[in-house]
One Martini backbone bead per residue (centre of mass of N, CA, C, O) as a GRO file, in nm:
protein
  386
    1UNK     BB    1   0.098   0.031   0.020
    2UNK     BB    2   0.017   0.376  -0.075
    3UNK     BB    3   0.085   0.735  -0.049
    4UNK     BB    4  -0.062   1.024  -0.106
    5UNK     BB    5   0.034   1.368  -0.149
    6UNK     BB    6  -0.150   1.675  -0.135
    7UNK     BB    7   0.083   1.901  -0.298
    8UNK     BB    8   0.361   1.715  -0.303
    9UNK     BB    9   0.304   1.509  -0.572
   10UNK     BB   10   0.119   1.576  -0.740
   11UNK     BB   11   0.110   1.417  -1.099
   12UNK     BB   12   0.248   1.182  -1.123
   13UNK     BB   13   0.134   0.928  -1.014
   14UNK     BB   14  -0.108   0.966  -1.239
   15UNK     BB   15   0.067   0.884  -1.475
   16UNK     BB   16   0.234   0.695  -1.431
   17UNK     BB   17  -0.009   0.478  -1.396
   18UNK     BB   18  -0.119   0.502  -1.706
   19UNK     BB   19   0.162   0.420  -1.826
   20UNK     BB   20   0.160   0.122  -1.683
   21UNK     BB   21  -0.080   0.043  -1.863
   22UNK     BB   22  -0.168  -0.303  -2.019
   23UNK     BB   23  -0.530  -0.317  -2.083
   24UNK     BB   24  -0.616  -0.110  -1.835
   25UNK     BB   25  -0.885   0.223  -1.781
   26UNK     BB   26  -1.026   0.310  -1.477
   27UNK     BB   27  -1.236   0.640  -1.460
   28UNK     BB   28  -1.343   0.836  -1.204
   29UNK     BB   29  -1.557   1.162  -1.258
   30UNK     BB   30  -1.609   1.476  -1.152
   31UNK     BB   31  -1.375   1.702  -1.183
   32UNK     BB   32  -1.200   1.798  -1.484
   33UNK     BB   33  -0.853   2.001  -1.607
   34UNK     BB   34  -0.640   1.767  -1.696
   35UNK     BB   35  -0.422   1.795  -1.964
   36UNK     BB   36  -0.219   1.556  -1.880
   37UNK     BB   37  -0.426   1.337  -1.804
   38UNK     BB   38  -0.539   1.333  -2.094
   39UNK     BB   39  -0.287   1.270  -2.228
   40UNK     BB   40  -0.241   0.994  -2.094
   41UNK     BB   41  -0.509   0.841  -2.174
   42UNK     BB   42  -0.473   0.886  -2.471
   43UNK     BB   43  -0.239   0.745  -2.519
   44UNK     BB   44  -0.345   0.458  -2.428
   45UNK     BB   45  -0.567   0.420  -2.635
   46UNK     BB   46  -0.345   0.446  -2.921
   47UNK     BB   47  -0.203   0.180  -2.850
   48UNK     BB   48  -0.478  -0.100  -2.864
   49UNK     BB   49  -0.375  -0.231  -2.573
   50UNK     BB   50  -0.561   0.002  -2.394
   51UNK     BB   51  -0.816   0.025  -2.231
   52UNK     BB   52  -1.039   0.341  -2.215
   53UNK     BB   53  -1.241   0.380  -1.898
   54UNK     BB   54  -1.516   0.633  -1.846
   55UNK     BB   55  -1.678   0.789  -1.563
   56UNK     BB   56  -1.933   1.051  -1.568
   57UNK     BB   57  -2.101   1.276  -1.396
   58UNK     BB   58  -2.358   1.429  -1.482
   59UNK     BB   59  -2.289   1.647  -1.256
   60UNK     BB   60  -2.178   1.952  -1.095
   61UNK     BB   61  -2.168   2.278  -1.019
   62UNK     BB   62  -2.159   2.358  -1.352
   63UNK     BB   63  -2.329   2.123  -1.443
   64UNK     BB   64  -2.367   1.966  -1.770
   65UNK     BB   65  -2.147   2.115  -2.007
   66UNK     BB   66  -1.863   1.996  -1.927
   67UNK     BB   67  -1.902   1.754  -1.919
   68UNK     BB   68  -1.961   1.720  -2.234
   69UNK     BB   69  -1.764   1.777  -2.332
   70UNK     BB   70  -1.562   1.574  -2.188
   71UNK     BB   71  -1.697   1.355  -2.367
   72UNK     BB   72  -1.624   1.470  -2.650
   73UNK     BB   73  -1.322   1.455  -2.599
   74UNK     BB   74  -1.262   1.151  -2.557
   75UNK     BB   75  -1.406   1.022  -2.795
   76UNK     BB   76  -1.204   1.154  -2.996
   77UNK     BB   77  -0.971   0.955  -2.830
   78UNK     BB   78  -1.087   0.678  -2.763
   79UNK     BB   79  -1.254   0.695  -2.515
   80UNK     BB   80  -1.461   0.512  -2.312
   81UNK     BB   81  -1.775   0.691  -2.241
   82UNK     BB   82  -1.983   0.730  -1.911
   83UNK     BB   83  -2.288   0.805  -1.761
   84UNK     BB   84  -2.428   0.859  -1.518
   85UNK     BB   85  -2.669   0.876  -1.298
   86UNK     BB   86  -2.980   1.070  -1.166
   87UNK     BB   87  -3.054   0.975  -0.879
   88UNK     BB   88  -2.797   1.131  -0.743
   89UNK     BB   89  -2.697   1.443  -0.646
   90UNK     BB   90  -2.404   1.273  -0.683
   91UNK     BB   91  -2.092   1.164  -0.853
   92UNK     BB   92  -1.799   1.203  -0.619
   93UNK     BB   93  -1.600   0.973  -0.714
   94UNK     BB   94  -1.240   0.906  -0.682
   95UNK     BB   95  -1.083   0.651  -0.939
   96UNK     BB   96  -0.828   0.414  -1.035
   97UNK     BB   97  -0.814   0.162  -1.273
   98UNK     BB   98  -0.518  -0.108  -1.278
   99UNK     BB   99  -0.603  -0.383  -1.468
  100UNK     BB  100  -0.733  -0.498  -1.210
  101UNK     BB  101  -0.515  -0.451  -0.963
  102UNK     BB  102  -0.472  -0.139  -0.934
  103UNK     BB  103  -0.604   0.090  -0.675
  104UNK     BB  104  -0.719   0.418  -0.662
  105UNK     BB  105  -0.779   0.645  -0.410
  106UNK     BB  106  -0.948   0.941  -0.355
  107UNK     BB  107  -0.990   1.294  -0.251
  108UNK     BB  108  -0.922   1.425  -0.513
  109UNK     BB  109  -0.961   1.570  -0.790
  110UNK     BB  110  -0.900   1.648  -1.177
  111UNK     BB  111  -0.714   1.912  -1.086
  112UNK     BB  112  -0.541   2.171  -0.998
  113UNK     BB  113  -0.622   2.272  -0.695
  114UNK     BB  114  -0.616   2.022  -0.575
  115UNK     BB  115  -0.315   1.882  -0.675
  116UNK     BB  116  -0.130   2.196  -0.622
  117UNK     BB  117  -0.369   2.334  -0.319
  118UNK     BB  118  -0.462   2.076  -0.176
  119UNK     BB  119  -0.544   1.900   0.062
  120UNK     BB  120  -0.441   1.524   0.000
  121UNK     BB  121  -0.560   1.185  -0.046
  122UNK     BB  122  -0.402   0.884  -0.163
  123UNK     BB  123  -0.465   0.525  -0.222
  124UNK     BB  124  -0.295   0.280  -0.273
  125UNK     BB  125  -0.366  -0.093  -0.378
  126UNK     BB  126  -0.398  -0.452  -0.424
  127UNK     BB  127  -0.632  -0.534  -0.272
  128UNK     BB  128  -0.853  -0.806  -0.374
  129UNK     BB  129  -1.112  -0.675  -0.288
  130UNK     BB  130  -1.127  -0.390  -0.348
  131UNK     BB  131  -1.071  -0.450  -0.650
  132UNK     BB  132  -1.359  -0.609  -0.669
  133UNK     BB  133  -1.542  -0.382  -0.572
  134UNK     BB  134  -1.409  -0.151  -0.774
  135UNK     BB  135  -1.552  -0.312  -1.039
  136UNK     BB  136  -1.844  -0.313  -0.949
  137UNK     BB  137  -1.892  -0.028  -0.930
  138UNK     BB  138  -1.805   0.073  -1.147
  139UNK     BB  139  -2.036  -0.109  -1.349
  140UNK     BB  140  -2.271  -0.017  -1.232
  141UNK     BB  141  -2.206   0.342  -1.307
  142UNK     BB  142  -2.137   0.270  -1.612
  143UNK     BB  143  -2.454   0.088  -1.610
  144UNK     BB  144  -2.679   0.194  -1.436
  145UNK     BB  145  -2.672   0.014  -1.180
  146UNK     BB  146  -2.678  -0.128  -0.908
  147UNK     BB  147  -2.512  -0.172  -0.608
  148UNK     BB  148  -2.359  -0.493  -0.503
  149UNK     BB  149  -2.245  -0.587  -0.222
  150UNK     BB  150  -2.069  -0.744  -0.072
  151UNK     BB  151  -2.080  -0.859   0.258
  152UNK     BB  152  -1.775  -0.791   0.379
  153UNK     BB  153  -1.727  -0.388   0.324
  154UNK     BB  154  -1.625  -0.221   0.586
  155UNK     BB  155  -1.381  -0.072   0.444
  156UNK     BB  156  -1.578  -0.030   0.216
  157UNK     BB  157  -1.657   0.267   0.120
  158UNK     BB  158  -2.024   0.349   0.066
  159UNK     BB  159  -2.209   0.603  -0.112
  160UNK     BB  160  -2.529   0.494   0.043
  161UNK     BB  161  -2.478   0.213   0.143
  162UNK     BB  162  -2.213   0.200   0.410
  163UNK     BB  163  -2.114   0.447   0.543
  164UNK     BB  164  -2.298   0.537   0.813
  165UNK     BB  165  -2.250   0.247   0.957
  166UNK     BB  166  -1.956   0.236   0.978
  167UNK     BB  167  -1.864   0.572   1.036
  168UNK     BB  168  -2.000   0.516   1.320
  169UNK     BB  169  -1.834   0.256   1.415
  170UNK     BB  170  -1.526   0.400   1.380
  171UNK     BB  171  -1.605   0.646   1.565
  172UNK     BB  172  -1.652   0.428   1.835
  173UNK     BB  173  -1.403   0.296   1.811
  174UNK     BB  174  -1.277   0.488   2.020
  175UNK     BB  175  -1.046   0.601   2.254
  176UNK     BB  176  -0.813   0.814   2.271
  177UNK     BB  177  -0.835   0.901   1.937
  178UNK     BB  178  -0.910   1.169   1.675
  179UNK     BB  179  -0.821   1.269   1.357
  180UNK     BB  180  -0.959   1.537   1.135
  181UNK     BB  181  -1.039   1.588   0.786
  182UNK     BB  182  -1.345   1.858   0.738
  183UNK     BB  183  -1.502   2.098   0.596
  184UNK     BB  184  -1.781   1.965   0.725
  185UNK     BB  185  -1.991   1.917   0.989
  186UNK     BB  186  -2.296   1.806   1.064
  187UNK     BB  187  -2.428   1.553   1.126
  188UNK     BB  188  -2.616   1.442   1.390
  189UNK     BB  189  -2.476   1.158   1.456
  190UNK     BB  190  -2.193   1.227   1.382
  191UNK     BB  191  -2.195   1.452   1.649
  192UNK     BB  192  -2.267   1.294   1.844
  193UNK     BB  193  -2.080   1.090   1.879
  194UNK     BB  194  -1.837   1.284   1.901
  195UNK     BB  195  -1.951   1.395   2.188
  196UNK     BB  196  -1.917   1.152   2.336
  197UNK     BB  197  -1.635   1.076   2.298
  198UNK     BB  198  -1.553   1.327   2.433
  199UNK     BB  199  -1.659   1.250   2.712
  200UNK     BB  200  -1.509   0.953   2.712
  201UNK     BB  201  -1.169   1.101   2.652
  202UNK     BB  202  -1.144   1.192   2.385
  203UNK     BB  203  -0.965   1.277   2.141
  204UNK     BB  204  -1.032   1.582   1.949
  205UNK     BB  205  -0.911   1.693   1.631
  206UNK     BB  206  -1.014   1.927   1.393
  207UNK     BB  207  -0.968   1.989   1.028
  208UNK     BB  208  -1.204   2.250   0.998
  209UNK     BB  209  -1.550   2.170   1.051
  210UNK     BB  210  -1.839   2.285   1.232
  211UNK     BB  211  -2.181   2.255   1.353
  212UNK     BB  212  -2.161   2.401   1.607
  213UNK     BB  213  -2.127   2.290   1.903
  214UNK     BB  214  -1.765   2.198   2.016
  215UNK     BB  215  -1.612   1.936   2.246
  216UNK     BB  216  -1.350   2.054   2.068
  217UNK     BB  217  -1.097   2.063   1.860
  218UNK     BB  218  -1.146   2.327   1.613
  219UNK     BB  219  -0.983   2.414   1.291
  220UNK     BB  220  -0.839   2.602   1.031
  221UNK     BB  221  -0.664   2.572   0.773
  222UNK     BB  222  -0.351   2.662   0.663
  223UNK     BB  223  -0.220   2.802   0.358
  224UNK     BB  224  -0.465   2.622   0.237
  225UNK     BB  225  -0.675   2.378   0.052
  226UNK     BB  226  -0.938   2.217   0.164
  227UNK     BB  227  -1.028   1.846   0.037
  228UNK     BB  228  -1.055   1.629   0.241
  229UNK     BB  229  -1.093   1.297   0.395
  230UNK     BB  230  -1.035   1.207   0.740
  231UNK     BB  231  -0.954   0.967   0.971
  232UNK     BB  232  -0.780   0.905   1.276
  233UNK     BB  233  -0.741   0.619   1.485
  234UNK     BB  234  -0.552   0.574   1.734
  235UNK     BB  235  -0.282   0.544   1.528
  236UNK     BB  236  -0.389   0.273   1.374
  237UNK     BB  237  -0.664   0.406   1.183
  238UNK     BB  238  -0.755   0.495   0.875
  239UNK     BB  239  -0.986   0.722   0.674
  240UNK     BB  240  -0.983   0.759   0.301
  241UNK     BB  241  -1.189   1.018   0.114
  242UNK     BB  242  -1.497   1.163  -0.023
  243UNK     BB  243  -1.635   1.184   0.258
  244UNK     BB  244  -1.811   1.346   0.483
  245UNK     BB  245  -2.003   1.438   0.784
  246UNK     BB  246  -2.303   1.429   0.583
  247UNK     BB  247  -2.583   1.398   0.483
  248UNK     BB  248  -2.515   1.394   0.161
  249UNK     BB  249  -2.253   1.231   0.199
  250UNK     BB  250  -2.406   0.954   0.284
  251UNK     BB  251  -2.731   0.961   0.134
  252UNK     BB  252  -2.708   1.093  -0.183
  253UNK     BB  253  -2.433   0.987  -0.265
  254UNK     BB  254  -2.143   0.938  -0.436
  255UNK     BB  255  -1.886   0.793  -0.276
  256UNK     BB  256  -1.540   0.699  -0.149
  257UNK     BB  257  -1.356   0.450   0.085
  258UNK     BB  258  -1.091   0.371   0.330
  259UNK     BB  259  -0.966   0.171   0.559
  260UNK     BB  260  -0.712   0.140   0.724
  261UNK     BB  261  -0.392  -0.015   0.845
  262UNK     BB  262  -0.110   0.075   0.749
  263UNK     BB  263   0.155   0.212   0.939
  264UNK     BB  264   0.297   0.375   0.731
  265UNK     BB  265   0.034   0.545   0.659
  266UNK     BB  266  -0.060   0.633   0.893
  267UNK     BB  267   0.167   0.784   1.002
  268UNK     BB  268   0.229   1.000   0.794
  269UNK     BB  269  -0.096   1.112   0.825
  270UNK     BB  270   0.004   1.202   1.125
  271UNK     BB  271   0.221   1.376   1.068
  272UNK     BB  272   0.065   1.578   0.857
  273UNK     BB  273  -0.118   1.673   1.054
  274UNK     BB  274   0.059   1.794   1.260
  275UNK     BB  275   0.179   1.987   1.091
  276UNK     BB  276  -0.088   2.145   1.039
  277UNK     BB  277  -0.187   2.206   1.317
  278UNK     BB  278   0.093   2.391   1.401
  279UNK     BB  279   0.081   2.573   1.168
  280UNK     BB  280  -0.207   2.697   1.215
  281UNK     BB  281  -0.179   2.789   1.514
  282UNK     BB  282   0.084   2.986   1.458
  283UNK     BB  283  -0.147   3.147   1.219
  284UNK     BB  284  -0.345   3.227   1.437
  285UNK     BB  285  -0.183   3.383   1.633
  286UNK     BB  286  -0.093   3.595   1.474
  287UNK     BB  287  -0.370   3.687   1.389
  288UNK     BB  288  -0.473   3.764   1.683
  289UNK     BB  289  -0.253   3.974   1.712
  290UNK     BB  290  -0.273   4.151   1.452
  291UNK     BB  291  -0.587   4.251   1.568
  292UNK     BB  292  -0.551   4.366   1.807
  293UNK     BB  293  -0.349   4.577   1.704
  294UNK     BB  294  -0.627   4.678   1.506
  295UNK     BB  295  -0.828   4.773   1.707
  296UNK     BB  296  -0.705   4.955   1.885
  297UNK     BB  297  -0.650   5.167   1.653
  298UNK     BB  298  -0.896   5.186   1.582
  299UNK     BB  299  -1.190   5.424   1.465
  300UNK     BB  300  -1.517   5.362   1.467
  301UNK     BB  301  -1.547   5.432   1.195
  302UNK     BB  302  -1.383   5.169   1.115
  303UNK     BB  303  -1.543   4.988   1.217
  304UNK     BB  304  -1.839   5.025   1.051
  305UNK     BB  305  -1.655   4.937   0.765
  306UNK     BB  306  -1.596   4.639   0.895
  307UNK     BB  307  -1.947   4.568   0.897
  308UNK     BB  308  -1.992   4.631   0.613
  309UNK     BB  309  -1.806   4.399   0.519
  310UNK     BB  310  -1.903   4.182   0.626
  311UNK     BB  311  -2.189   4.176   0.476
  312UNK     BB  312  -2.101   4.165   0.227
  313UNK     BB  313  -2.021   3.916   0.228
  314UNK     BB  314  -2.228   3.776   0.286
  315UNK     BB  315  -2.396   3.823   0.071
  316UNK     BB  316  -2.192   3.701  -0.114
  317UNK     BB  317  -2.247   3.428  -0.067
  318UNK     BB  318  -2.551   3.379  -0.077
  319UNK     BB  319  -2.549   3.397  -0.354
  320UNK     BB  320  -2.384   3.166  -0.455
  321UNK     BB  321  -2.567   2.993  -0.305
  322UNK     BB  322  -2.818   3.038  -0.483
  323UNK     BB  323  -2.692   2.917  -0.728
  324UNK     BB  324  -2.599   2.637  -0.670
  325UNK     BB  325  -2.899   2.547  -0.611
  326UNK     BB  326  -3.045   2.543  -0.888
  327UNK     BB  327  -2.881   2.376  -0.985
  328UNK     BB  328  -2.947   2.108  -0.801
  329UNK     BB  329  -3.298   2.108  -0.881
  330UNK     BB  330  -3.238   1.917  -1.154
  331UNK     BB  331  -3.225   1.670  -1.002
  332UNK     BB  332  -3.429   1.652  -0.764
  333UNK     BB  333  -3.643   1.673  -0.960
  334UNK     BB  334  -3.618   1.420  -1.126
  335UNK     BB  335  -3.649   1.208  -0.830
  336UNK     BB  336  -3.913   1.277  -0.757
  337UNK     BB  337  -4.065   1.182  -1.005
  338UNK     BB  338  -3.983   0.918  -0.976
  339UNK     BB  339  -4.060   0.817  -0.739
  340UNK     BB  340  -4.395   0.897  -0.785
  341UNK     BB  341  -4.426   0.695  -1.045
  342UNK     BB  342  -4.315   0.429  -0.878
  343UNK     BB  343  -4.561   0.455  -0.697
  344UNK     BB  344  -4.795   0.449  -0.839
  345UNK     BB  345  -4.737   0.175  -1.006
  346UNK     BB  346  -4.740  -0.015  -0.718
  347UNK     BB  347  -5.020   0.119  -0.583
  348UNK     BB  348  -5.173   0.375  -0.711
  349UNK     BB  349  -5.363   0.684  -0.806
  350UNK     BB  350  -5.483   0.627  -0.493
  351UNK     BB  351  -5.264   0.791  -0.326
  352UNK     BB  352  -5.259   1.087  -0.415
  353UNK     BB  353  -5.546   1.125  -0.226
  354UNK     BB  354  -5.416   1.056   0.057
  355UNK     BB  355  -5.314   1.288   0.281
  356UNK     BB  356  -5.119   1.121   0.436
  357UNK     BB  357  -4.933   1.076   0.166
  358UNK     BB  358  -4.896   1.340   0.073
  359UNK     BB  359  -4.770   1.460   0.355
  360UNK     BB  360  -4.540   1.255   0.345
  361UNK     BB  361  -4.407   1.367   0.098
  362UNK     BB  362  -4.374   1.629   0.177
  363UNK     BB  363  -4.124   1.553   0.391
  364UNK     BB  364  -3.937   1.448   0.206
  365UNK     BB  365  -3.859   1.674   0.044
  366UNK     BB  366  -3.795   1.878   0.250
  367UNK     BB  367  -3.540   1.728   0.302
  368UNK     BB  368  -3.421   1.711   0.047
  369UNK     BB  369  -3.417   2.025   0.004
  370UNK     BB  370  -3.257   2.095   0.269
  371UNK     BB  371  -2.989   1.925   0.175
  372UNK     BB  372  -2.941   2.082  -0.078
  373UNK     BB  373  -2.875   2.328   0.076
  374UNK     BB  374  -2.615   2.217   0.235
  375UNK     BB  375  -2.520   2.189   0.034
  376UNK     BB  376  -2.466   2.463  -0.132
  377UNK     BB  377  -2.321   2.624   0.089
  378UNK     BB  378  -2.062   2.450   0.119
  379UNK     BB  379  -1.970   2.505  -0.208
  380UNK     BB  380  -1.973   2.815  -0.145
  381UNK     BB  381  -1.709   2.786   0.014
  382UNK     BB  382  -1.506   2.585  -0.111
  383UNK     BB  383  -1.468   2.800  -0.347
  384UNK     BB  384  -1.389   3.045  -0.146
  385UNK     BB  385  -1.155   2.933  -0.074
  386UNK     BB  386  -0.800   2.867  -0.073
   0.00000   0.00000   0.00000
């Protein structure tokens, strides 16, 4: 097993990898920009002795327009292309199969920002479960038909098959440390949890956010932005994946992620966190060293014109969330109408005079709609993150 970290190891392991195909190239992908791996995909598939076939998600955060760009530039390039289905808010997986024999698992998307500027990490595995596992996957999603996991798959991590129980028993599964990196924590089971451990004596420190009040140490990454989901357990297992601790990514996305055991990449992870968090601890003990002596210097009246700027920024996240949120409402009103048609379909059309059942249905898409404002705002911070 290998550990990639990012931006450290750049774009070089993703390509080498590409490079190393004998036979084939299964690459999922939710955002792509990197023209250096598509000319290494182009390359391989100009060989004719090895297929390359990617799984593009039908939708991300620009739309669907980016998405067929780049789905007819493949078609051009020789590349066989799958359009994953637009059942989930997001197909959010990022991974890529060599030969059928070594599987690459990304927490980072095939982009400049993430490969170049964002803390991310991949895991490299030749484990023989998880490649099979990993192979049922593609074929599924990129032949739209349901993800059937073998009977044991507790640490190959799919959401929304078997995230939420896993990563619950996980978490529940600490004694004396979680060291975690995510953008977002939200989830109310997954919050309740931590706050569990964190009263049975558990140290718990967060690079990332929480929503809410949290009875643990959280801090923003310095320096750089956070793309990552890890979670490091007692300094002996870490998960590293696609999944926040949120219920859109728990529960409406396709995410993957993997736990591992393997010691010397736990070693590394916990390694890069402890790096990440006393450098974070350092550039904030600054900047509020530096705020402190900016306060007292300022003149009241530019404390007000502080307020507005604040208000300003405001407003304008506020926008960005109302548009990303538009864009998300064609995926899940197309998935109401579906659910309708087949409740319809088994029922009969006699379900939709029944108040109890119309006003149940109601409860659902409300929680739905919930659920995709908490994506939109979140993406709209991620975007806006350095």
């Amino acid at each position: 097993m290998k550990l990639i970290i990012e931006p450290d190891a750049g774009v070089t392991p993703l390509l080498a990898a590409i490079k190393s195909a004998k036979k084939s190239v299964e690459i999922a992908i939710f955002r792509f920009d990197r023209r250096d791996v598509e000319a290494a995909l182009k390359a391989a598939a100009a060989t004719k002795r090895v297929g390359v076939t990617a799984v593009i998600a039908f939708a991300n955060r620009g739309g669907e327009q980016t998405q067929r760009k780049l789905e007819l530039r493949f078609l051009d390039e020789g590349i066989i292309v799958a359009r994953s289905a637009n059942d989930l808010i997001r197909y959010h997986a990022k991974y890529i199969l060599i030969d059928r024999r070594v599987l690459y698992v990304l927490s980072f998307n095939f982009t400049r920002l993430d490969i170049d500027h964002s803390r991310g990490f991949g895991i490299v595995t030749t484990n023989a479960n998880w490649v099979r596992e990993a192979i049922t996957l593609f074929e599924a999603d990129s032949g739209r038909t349901t993800y059937v996991p073998a009977k044991k798959t507790d640490t190959f991590i799919v959401s929304p098959t078997n995230s939420r129980k896993a990563l619950g028993a996980f978490l529940r599964g600490a004694k004396t440390q979680l060291l975690i990196y995510d953008p977002k924590i939200s989830d109310p089971e997954m919050r309740r949890i931590l706050q569990e451990r964190a009263k049975a004596g558990v140290e718990i420190k967060v690079i990332g956010s929480v929503s809410g009040r949290a009875e643990f140490d959280v801090q923003k990454l310095g320096g750089r932005r956070l793309h990552t989901r890890t979670i490091i357990r007692d300094r002996r297992q870490a998960f590293v994946g696609s999944q926040s601790l949120r219920t859109a990514e728990l529960d409406f996305r396709r995410e993957l992620g993997l736990i591992i055991r393997d010691s010397q990449v736990v070693r590394r992870l916990i390694e890069t966190f402890e790096s990440d968090w006393t450098s974070t601890s350092v550039k904030k003990a600054s900047k509020e060293t530096d705020m402190t002596k900016a306060e007292a210097a300022a003149a009241p009246d530019e404390g007000d014109k502080a307020d507005g700027a604040a208000r300003a920024v405001s407003d304008k996240e506020a926008q960005k969330a109302v548009q990303v949120f538009k864009k998300e409402l064609d995926p899940l009103a197309v998935s109401v109408k579906k659910a309708v048609r087949v409740a319809v379909a088994k029922v009969g059309e006699d379900v939709l005079s029944d108040k109890g059942v119309k006003d149940s249905m109601k409860k659902v898409v409300k929680k739905a709609v919930k659920d995709a404002v908490k994506e939109a705002v979140h993406d709209a911070h991620e975007k806006a993150s350095p």
